[in-house]
Short mmCIF file of C-alpha atoms in Angstrom, two decimals:
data_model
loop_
_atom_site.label_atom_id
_atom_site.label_comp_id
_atom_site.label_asym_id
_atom_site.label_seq_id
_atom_site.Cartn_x
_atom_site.Cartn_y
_atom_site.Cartn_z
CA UNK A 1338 6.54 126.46 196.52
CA UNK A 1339 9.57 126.64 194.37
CA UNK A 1340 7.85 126.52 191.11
CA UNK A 1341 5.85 129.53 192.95
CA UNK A 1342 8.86 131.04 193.47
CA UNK A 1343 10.59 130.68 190.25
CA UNK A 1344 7.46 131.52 188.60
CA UNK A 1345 7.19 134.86 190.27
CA UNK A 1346 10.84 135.95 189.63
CA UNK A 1347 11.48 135.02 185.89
CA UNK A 1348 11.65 137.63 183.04
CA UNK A 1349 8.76 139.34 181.40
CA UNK A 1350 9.04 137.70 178.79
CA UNK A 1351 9.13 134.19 179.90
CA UNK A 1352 6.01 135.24 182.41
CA UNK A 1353 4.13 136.40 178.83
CA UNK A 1354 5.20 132.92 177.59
CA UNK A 1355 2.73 131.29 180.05
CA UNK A 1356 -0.06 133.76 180.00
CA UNK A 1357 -0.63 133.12 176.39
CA UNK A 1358 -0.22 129.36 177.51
CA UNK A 1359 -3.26 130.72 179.92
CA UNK A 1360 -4.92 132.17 177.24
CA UNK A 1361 -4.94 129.09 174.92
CA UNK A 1362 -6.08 127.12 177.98
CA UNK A 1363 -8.68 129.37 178.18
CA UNK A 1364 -10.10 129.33 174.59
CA UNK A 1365 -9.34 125.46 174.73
CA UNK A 1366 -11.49 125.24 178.19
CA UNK A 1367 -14.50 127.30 176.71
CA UNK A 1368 -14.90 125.50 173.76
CA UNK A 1369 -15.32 122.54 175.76
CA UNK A 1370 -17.93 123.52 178.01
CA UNK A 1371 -19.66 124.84 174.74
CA UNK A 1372 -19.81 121.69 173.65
CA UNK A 1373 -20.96 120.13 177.24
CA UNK A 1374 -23.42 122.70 176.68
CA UNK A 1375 -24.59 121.47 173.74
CA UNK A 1376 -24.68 118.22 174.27
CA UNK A 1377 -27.11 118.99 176.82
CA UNK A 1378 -29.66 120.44 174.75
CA UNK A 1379 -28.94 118.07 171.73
CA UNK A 1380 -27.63 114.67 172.22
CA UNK A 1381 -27.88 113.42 168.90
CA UNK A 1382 -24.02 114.53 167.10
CA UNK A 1383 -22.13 115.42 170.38
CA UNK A 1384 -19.47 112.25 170.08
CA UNK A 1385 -18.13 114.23 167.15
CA UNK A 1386 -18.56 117.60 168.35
CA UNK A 1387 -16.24 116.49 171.17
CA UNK A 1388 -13.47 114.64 168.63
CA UNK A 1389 -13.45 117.61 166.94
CA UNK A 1390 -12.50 119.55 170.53
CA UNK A 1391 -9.75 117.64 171.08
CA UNK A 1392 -7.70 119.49 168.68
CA UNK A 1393 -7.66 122.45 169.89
CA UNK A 1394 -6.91 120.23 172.87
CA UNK A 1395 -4.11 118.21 171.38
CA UNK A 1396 -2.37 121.85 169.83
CA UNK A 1397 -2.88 123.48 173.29
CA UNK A 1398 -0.74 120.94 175.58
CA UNK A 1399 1.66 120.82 172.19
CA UNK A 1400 2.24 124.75 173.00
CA UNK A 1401 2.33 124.28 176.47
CA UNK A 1402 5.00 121.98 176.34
CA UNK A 1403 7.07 123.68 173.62
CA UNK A 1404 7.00 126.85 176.74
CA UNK A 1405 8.25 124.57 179.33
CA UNK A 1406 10.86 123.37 177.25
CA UNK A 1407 12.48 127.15 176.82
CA UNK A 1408 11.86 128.18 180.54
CA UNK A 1409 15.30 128.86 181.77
CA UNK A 1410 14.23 128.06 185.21
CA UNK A 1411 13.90 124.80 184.03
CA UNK A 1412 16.80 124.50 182.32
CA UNK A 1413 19.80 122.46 184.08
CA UNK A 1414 22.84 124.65 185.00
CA UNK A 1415 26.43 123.61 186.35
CA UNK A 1416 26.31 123.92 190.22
CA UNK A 1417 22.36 123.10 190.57
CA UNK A 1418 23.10 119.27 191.37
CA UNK A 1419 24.84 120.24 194.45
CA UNK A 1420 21.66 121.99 195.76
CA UNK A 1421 19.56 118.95 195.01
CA UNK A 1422 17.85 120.73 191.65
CA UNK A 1423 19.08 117.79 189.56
CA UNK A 1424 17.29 116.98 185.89
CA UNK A 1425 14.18 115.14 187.87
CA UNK A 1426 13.66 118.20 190.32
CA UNK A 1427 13.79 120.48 187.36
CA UNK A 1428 11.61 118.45 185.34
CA UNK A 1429 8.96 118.31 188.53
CA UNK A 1430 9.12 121.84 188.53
CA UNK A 1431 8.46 122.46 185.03
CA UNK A 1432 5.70 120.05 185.25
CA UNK A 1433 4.32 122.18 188.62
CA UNK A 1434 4.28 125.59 186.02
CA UNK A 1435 2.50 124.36 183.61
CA UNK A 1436 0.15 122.89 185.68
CA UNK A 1437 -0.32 125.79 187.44
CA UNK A 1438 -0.35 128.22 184.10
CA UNK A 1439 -3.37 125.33 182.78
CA UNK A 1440 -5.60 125.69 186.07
CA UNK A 1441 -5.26 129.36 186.01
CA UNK A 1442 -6.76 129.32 182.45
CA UNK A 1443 -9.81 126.26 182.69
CA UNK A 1444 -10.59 128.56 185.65
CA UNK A 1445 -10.96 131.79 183.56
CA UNK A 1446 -12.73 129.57 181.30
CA UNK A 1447 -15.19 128.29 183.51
CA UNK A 1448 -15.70 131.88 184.70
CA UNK A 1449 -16.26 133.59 181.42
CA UNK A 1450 -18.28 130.79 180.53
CA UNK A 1451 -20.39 130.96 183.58
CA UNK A 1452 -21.05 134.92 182.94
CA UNK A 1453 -21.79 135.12 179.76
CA UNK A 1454 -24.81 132.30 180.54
CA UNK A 1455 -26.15 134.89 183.33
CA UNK A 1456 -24.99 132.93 186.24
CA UNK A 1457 -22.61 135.26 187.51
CA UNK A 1458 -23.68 138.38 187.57
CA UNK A 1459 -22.29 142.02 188.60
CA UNK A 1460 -20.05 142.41 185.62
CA UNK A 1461 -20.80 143.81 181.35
CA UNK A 1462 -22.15 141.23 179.25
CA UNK A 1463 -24.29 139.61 181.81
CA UNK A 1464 -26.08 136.82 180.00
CA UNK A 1465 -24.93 138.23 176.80
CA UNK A 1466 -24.31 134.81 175.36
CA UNK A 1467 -27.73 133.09 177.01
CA UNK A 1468 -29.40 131.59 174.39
CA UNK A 1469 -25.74 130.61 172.62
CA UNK A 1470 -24.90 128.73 175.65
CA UNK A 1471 -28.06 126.94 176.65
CA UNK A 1472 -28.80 128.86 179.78
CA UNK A 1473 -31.90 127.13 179.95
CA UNK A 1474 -30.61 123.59 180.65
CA UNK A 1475 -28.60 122.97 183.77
CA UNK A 1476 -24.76 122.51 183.39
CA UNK A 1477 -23.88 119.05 184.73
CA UNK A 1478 -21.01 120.32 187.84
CA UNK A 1479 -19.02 116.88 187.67
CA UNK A 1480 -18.69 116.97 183.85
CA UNK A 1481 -17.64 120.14 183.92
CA UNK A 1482 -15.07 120.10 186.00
CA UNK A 1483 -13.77 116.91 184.25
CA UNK A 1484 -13.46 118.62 180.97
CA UNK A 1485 -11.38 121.35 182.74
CA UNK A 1486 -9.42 119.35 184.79
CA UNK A 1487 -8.16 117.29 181.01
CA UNK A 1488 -6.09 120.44 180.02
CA UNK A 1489 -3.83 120.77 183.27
CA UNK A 1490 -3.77 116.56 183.14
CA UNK A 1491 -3.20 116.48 180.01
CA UNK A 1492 -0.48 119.36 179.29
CA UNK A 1493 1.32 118.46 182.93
CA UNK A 1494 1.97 114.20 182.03
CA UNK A 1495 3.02 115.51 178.06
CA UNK A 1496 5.47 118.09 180.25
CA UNK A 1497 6.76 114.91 182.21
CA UNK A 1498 7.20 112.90 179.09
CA UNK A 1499 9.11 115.34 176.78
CA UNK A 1500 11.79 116.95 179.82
CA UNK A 1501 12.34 113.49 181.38
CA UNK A 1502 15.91 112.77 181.22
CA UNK A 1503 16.44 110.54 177.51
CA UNK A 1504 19.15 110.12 175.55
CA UNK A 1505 19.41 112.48 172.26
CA UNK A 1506 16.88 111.87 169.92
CA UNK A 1507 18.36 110.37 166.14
CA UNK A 1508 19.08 113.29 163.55
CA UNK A 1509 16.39 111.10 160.95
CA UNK A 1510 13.00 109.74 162.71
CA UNK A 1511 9.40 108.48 161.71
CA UNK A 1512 9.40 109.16 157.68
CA UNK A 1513 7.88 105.49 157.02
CA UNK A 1514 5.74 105.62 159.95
CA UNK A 1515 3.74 109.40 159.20
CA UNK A 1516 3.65 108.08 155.46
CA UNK A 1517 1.82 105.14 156.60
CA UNK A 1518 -0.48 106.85 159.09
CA UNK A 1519 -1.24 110.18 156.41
CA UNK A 1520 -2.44 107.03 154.16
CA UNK A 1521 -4.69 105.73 156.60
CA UNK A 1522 -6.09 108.95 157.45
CA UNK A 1523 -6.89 109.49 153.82
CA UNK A 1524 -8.24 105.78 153.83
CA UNK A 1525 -10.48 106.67 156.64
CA UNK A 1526 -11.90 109.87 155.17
CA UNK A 1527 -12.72 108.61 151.87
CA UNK A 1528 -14.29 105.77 154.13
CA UNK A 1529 -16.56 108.25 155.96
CA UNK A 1530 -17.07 110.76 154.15
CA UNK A 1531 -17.33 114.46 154.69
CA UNK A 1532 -20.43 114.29 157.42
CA UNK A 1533 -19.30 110.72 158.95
CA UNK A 1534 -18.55 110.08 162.20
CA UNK A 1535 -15.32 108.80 161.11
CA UNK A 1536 -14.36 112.26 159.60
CA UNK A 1537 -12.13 113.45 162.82
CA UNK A 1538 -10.43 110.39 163.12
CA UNK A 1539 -9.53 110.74 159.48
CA UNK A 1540 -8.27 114.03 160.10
CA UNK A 1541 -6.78 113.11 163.42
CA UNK A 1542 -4.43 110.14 161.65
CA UNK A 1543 -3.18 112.62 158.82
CA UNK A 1544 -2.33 115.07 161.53
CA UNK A 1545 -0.74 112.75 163.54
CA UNK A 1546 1.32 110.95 160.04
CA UNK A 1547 2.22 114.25 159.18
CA UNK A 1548 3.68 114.99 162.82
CA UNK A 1549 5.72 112.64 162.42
CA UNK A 1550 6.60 112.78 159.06
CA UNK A 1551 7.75 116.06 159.96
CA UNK A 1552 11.10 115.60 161.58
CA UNK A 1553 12.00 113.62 158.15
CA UNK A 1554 10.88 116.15 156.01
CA UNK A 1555 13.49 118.74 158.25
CA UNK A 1556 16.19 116.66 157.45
CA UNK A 1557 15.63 116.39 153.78
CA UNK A 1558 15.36 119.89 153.65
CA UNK A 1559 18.91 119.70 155.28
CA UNK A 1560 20.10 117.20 152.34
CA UNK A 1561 18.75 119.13 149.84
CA UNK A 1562 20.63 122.39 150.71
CA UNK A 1563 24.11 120.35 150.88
CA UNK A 1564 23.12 118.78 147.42
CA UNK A 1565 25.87 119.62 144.58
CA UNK A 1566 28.89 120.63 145.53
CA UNK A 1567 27.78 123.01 148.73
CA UNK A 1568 29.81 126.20 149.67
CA UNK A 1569 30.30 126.97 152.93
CA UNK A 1570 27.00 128.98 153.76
CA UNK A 1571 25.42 125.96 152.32
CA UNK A 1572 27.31 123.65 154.41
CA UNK A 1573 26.29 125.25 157.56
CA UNK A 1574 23.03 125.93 156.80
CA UNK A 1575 22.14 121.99 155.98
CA UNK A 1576 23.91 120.69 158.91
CA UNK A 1577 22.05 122.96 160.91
CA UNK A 1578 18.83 122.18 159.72
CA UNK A 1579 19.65 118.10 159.87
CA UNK A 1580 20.65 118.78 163.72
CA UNK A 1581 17.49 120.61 164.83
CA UNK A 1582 15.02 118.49 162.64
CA UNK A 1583 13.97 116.02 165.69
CA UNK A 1584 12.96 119.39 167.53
CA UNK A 1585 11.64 121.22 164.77
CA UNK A 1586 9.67 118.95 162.85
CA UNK A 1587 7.06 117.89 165.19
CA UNK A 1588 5.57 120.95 165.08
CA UNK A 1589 6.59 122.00 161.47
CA UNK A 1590 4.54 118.65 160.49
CA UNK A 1591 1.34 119.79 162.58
CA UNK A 1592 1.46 123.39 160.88
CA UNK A 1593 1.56 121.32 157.73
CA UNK A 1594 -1.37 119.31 158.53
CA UNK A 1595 -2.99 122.25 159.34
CA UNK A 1596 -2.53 124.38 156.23
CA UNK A 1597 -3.77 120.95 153.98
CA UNK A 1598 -6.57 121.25 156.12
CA UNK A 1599 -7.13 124.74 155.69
CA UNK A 1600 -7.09 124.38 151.92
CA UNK A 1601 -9.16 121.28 151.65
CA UNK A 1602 -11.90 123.21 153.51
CA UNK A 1603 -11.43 126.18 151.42
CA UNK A 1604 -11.87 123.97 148.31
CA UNK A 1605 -14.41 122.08 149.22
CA UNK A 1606 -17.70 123.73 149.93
CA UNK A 1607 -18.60 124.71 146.26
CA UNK A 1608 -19.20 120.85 145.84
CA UNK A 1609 -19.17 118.83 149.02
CA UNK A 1610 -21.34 120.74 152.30
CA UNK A 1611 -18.54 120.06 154.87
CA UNK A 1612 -20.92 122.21 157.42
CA UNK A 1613 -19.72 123.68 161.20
CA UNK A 1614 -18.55 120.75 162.99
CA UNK A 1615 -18.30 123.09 166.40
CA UNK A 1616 -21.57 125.13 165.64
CA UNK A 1617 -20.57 129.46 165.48
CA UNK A 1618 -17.48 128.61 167.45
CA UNK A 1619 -15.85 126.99 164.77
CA UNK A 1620 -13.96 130.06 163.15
CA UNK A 1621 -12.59 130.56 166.60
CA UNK A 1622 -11.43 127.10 167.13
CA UNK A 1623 -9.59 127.61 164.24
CA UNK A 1624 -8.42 130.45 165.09
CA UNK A 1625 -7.08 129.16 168.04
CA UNK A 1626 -5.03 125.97 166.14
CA UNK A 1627 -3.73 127.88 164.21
CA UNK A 1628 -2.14 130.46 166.87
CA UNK A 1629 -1.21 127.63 168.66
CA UNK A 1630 0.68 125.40 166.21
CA UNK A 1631 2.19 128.63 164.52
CA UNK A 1632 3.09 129.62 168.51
CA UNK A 1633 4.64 126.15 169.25
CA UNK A 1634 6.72 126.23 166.02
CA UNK A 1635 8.13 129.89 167.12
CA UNK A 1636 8.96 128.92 170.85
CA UNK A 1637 10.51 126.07 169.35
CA UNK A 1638 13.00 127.83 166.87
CA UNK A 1639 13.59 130.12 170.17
CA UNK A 1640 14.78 127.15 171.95
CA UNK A 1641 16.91 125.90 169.34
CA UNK A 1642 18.72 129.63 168.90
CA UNK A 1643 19.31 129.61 172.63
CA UNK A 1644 20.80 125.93 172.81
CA UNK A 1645 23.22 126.90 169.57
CA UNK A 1646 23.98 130.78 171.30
CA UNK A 1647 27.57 128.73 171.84
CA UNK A 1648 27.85 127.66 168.28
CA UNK A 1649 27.21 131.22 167.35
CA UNK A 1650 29.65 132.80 169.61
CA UNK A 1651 32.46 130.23 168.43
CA UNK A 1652 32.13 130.98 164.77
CA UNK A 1653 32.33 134.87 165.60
CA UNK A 1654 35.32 134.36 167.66
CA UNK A 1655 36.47 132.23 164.31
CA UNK A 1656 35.96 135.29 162.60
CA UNK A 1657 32.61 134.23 160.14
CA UNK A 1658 30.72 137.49 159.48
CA UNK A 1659 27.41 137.95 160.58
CA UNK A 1660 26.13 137.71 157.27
CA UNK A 1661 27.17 134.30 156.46
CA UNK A 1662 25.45 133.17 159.88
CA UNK A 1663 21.96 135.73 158.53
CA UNK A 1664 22.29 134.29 154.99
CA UNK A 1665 22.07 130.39 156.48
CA UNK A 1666 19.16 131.31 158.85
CA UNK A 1667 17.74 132.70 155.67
CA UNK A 1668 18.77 129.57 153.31
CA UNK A 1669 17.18 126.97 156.23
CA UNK A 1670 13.80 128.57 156.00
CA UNK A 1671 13.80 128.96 152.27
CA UNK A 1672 14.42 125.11 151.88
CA UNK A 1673 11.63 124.41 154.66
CA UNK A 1674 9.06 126.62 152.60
CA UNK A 1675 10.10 125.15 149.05
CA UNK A 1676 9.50 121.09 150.72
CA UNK A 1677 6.99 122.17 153.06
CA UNK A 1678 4.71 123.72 150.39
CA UNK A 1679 4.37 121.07 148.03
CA UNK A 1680 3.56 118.44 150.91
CA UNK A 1681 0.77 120.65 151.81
CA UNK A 1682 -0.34 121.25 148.63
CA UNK A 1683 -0.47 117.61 147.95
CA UNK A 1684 -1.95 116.51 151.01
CA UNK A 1685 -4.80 118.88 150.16
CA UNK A 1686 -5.43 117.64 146.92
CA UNK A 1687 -5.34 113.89 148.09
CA UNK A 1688 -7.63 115.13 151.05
CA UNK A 1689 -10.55 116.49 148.70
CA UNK A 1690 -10.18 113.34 146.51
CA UNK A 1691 -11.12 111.43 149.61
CA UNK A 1692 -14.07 113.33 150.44
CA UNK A 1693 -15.42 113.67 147.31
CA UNK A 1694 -15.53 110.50 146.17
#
């Protein structure tokens, strides 16, 4: 009842916050049922029609945790202890929202989906996606539901995990360890092969090396502004970016993983037929990672602005004009496009090696 409650009353903008969570649900819940549905009506290929759903999965509970994270009703505040909304209350009820944000979407899902087979009927577009959707072949009710019942699971335990109380996380993390795992990703798709079975778990390891990769590649964006003989703007802005990279590089490294992935398919199909891996939903799948991660990385940089709104106000009351603070918001970015865009680059290049070989 109190996540009801503090649901109902927050801002506009924080309730638009978790209907595009909703929304991503949404997509993420009809994709899967497309692929229930066509695993029904062609067995043969559905084990990788479903690795490939999970990320859209995966970059749906990443956004829906990156919006819990910046809902002030969530966040702690002096006075709330006394009133027993402590750290684990607020977490619970963080955990509550975006559980209840997740449902709401697989349910749209699993109506929309239902309609546009011709099984609910009274509305436009009745049966307008029949033959798309296998309306032919029953839709097994207990698989179903399972599928939609993953995204609340799935997004509500990753809320747990990431507001639980924990002790700061280290400035520099996990540059060996996403080196290693991008290498065996690239190992496993030069392994499999463009139309293996192994191809998402290729992917899924150079995704997951580059997540992790990411928060190192933050903070050496950090060192490399404060390289020779830094001014002040410099200064600030490389301190900055060294203190936010555990926060910010998690999902800077999936964007990256996404854009190599986005030019190795780009570059590919004049020699190597990659095909549709998720049939004519495929351009929307991608659609949807790629609002998702680029939607995670946003909400994050909100939270870090609001969690440094002190910082701010103490160097204005220090008298630093406003555009020395612009110029290092400015210089931080700059520094994450000029390392960010090679890596990509790179990683694409090594990518379509591995497949074409």
């Amino acid at each position: 009842m109190l996540a009801l409650r503090l649901a109902r009353g927050s801002r506009p903008l924080v309730q638009l916050r978790r209907l595009l969570v909703a929304a991503a649900c949404a997509g993420t819940g009809f994709l899967l049922l497309y692929v229930l549905a066509e695993a029904t009506a062609r067995p043969a290929g559905s084990f990788p029609r479903l690795l490939w759903a999970m990320v859209p999965l995966a970059v749906t509970v990443q956004f829906a945790v990156a919006v819990a994270r910046t809902d002030p009703a969530t966040r702690p505040r002096e006075g709330l202890d006394a009133v027993g909304l402590g750290p684990l209350r607020l977490t619970l009820v963080a955990t509550v929202s975006t559980a209840i944000a997740c449902t709401l979407g697989s349910a749209l899902a699993l109506a929309v989906f239902l309609h546009l087979r011709g099984e609910l009927t009274g509305l436009p577009f009745d049966g307008a996606a029949a033959t798309l959707l296998h309306a032919d072949r029953p839709l097994p009710v207990a698989a179903a539901l399972t599928l939609l019942a993953l995204i609340p699971l799935s997004a509500s335990v990753a809320t747990a995990l990431a507001l639980r109380p924990h002790p700061p996380l280290a400035p520099q993390t996990a540059l060996p360890w996403g080196i290693a795992l991008t290498a065996c990703g690239l190992a496993a798709l030069a392994y499999a092969g463009p139309g293996g079975a192994g191809t998402p778990v290729g992917w899924a390891l150079t995704a997951v090396g580059l997540s992790l990769a990411g928060p190192g590649l933050a903070y050496a964006c950090g060192a490399l502004v404060q390289a020779v003989r830094p001014g002040a703007m410099r200064l600030l802005a490389g301190r900055t970016l060294q203190e936010e990279a555990p926060r910010l590089g998690r999902p800077l490294g999936v964007l990256c993983a996404i854009g190599a992935g986005a030019l190795t398919a780009a570059a590919l199909p004049a020699r190597v037929g990659l095909g549709v891996p998720l049939g004519p939903l495929t351009g929307p799948a991608c659609a949807l990672v790629v609002l998702c991660a680029a939607a995670t990385l946003l909400t994050r940089a909100v939270e870090v602005r609001q969690d440094r709104s002190a910082t701010r106000t103490a160097l204005r009351d220090m008298g630093t004009p406003g555009g020395v603070l612009r110029g290092a918001a400015t210089l931080r970015a700059t520094a994450l496009v000029a390392v960010c865009g090679p890596v990509v680059w790179g990683v694409a290049q090594l990518t379509s090696l591995a497949l074409t070989r």
